Short mmCIF file of C-alpha atoms in Angstrom, two decimals:
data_model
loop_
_atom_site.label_atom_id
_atom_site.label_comp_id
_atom_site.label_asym_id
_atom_site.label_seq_id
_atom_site.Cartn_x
_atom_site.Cartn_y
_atom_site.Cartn_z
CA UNK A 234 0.00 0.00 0.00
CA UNK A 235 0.89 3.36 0.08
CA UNK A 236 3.66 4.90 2.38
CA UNK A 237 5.45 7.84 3.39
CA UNK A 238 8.51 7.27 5.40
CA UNK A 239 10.92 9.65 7.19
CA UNK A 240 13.83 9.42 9.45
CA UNK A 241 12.55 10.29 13.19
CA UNK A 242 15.36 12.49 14.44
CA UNK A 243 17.73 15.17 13.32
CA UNK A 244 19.83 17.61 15.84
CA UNK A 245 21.60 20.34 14.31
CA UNK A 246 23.51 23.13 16.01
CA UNK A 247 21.60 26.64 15.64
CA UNK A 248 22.72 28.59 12.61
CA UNK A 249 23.58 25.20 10.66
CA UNK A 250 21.23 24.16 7.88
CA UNK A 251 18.59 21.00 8.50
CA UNK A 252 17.78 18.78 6.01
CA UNK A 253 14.79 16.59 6.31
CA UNK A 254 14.32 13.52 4.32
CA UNK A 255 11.19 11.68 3.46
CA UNK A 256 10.40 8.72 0.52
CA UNK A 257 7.11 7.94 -0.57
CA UNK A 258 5.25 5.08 -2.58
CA UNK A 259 2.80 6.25 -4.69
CA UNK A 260 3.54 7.22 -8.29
CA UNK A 261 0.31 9.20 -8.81
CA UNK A 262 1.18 12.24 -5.97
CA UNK A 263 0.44 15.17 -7.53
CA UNK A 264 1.07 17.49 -4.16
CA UNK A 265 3.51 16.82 -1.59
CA UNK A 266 3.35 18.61 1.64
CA UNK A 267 5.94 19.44 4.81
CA UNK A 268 3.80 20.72 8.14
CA UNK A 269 5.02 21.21 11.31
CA UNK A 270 4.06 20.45 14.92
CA UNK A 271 5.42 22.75 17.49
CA UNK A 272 5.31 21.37 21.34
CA UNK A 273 1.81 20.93 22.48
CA UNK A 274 -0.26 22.36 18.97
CA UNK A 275 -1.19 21.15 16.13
CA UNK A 276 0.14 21.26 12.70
CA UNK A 277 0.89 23.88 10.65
CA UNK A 278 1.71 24.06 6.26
CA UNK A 279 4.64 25.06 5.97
CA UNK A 280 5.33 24.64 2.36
CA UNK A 281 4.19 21.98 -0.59
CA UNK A 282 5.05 21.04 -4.16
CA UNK A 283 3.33 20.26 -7.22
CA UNK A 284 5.07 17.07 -8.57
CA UNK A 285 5.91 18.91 -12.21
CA UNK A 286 8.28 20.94 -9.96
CA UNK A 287 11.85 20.46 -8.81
CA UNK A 288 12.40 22.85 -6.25
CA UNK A 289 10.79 25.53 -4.08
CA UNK A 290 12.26 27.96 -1.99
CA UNK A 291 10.09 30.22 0.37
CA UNK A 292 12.44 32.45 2.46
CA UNK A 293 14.98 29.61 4.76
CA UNK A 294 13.05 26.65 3.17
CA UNK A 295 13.98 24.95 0.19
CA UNK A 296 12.13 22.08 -1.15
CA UNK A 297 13.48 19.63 -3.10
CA UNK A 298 11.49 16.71 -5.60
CA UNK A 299 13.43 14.10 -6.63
CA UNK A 300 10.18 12.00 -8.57
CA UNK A 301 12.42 9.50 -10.21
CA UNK A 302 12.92 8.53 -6.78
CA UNK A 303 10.14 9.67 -4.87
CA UNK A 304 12.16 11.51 -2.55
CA UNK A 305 11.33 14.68 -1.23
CA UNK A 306 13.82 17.03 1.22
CA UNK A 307 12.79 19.97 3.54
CA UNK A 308 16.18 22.51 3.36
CA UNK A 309 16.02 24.59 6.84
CA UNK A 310 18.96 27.45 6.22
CA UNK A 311 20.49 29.05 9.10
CA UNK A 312 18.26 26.89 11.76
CA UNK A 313 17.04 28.64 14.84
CA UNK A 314 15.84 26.92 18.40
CA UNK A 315 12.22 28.22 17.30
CA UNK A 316 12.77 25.74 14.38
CA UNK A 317 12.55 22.65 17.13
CA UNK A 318 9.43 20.70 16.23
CA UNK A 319 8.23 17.44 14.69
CA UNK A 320 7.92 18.15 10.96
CA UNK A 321 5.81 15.91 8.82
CA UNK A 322 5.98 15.01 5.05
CA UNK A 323 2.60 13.78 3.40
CA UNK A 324 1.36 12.83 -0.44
CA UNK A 325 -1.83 13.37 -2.05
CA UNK A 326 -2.76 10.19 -3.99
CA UNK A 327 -5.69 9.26 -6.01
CA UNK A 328 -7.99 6.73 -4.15
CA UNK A 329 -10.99 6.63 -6.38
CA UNK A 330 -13.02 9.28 -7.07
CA UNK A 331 -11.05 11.10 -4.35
CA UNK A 332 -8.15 12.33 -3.36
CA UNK A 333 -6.22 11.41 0.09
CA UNK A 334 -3.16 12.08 2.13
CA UNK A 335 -1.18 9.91 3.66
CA UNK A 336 1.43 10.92 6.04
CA UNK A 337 4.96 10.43 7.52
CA UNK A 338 5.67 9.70 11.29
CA UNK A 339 7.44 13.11 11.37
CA UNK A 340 11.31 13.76 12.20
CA UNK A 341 11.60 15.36 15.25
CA UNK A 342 14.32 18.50 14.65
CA UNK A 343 16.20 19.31 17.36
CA UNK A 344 17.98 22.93 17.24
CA UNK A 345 20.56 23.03 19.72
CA UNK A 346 22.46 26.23 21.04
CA UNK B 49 -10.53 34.53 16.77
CA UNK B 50 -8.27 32.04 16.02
CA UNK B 51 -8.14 30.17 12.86
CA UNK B 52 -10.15 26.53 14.10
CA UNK B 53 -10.10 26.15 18.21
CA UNK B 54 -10.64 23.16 19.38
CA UNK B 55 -11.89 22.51 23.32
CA UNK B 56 -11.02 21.04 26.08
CA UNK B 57 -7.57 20.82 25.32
CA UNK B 58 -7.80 18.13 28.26
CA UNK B 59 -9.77 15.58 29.23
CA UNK B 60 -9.44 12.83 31.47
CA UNK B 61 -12.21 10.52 31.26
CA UNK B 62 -13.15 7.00 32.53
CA UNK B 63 -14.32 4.29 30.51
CA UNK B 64 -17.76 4.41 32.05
CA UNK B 65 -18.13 8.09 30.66
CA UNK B 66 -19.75 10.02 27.95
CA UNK B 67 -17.66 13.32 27.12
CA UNK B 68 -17.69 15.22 23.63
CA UNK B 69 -14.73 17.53 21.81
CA UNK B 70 -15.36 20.63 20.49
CA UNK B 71 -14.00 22.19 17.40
CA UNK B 72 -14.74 25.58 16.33
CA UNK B 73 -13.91 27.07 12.56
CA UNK B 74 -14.03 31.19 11.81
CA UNK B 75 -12.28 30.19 8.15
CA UNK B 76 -15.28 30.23 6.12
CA UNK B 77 -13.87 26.21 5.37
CA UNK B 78 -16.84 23.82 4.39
CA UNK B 79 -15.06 21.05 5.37
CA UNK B 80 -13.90 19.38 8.66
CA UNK B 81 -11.92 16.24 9.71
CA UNK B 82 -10.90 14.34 12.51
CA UNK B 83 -7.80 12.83 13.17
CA UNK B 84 -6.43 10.90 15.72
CA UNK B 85 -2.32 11.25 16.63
CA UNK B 86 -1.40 8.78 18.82
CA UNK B 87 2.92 8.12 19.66
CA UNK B 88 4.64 6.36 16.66
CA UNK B 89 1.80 6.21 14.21
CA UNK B 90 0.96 8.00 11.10
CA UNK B 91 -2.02 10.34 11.40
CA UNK B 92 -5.20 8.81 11.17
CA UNK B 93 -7.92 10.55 9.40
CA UNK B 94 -11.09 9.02 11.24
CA UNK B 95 -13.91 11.30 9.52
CA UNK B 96 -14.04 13.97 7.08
CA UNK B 97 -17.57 16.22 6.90
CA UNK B 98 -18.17 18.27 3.50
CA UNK B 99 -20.72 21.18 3.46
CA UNK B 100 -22.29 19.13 6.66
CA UNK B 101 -22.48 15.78 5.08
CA UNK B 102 -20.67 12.91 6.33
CA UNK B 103 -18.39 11.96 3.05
CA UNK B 104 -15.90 9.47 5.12
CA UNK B 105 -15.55 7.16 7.98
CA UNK B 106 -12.47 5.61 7.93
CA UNK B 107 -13.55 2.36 9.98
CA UNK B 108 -13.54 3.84 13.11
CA UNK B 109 -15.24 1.62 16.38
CA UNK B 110 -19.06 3.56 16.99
CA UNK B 111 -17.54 4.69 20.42
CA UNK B 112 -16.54 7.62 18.69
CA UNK B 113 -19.54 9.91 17.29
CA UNK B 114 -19.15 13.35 15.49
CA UNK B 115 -21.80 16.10 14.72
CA UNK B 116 -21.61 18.40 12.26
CA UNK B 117 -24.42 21.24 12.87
CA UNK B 118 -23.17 23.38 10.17
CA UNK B 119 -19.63 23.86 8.37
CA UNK B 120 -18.20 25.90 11.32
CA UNK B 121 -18.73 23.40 14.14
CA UNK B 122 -18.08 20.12 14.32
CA UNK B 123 -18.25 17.54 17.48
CA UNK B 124 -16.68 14.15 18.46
CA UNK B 125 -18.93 12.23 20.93
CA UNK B 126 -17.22 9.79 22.93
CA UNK B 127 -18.52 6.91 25.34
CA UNK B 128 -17.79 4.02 26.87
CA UNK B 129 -14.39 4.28 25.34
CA UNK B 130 -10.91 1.82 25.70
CA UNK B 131 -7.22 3.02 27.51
CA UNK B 132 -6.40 2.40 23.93
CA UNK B 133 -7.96 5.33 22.66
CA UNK B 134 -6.14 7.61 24.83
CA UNK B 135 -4.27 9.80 21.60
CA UNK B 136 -4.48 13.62 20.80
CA UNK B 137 -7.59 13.90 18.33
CA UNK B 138 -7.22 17.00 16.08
CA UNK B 139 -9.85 18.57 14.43
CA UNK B 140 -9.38 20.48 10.80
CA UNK B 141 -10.50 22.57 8.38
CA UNK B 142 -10.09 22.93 4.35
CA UNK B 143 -12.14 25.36 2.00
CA UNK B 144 -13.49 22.26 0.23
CA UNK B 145 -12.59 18.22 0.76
CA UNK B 146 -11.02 17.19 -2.52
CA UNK B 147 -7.66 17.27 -1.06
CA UNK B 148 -6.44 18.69 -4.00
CA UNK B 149 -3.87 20.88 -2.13
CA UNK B 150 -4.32 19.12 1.26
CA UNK B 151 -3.86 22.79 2.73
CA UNK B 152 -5.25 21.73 6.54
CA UNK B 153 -5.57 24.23 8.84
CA UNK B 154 -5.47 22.34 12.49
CA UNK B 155 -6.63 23.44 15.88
CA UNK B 156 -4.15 22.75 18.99
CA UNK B 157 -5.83 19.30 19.69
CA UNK B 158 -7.41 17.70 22.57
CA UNK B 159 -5.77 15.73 24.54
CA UNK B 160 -7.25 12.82 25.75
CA UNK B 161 -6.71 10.07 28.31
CA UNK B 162 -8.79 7.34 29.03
CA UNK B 163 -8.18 5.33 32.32
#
């Protein structure tokens, strides 16, 4: 079935860049997504991609598509402890007439001083 | 007003019990979900409600009830539930449930524990 997998912890020393892996199954994704889940809320888009894309870049986050592989990366430049959080990757797939998401564990980032 | 609020943000409840969640939307969304996050599993969508109607129940034991009035509120009715279902549930919102863009906007969750 399908699956999204990532690795469940990264620490990185504040000012470094984070990069956060994930793989996923499913051929058909058309959007893949990166949220984050700060301590004790819930989660929050951060950024997606379209899967006829390569890269994004929004400010300190670049995201890269690697669709040959399904592989998809979350770039954090110049991480700060307010980056410390569990962030989830998830796919939309086609399941029938609809469309769903299915999601990663999350990697919990830790941003140390 | 935040963007979806979601209440109690606690709740301790015995197995004997009947409790419900809360969740509150000021997005103008017309659709609403449920999830369930419990420790090292993958989200689990347990209901999705579009413009009010029930369009998915993802197999989930009839412990666990929701309500949707209209597109801005939407309920989870618990009773007689199992220690197992102790998990934070998180409650939703999209302008329309295609998933097209899966662009959720969560509330802070309730966290519950069953004993």
């Amino acid at each position: 079935g399908e699956d999204v997998e990532q690795s469940l912890f990264l620490s990185v020393r504040e000012g470094d860049s984070s990069v956060i892996n994930c793989t996923y199954t499913d051929s058909s994704s058309t959007y893949l997504y990166w949220y984050k889940q700060e301590p004790g809320a819930g989660l929050q888009l951060l950024t997606y991609i379209f899967s006829n894309m390569d890269m994004k870049q929004d400010q300190r986050l670049t995201v890269l598509l690697n669709k040959k592989d399904k592989h998809l990366s979350l770039r954090i430049a110049d991480t700060q402890t307010g980056d410390s959080a569990i962030y989830f990757c998830a796919e939309s797939y086609n399941a029938g007439n609809n469309r769903k998401l299915i999601w990663g564990l999350g990697t919990s980032l830790a941003v140390n001083p | 007003e935040t963007g979806v609020t979601q209440t109690p943000r606690h709740l301790v409840m015995g197995m004997t019990n009947k409790k419900s969640l809360k969740c509150e939307q000021h997005l103008g969304h017309n659709a609403m979900y449920w999830y369930k996050q419990s420790a090292k599993k993958p989200l689990e969508l347990m209901f999705v409600y579009n413009f009010k109607e029930q369009t998915e129940n993802n197999s989930v034991p009839s412990r666990f009830s929701p309500e949707c009035p209209n597109s801005s509120h939407l309920f989870l009715h618990l009773h007689t539930l199992q220690p197992e279902d102790s998990a934070l549930y998180l409650c939703a919102s999209s302008l329309r449930d295609t998933a097209n863009t899966g662009e959720l906007f969560f509330g802070e969750g309730s966290r519950l524990t069953v004993l």
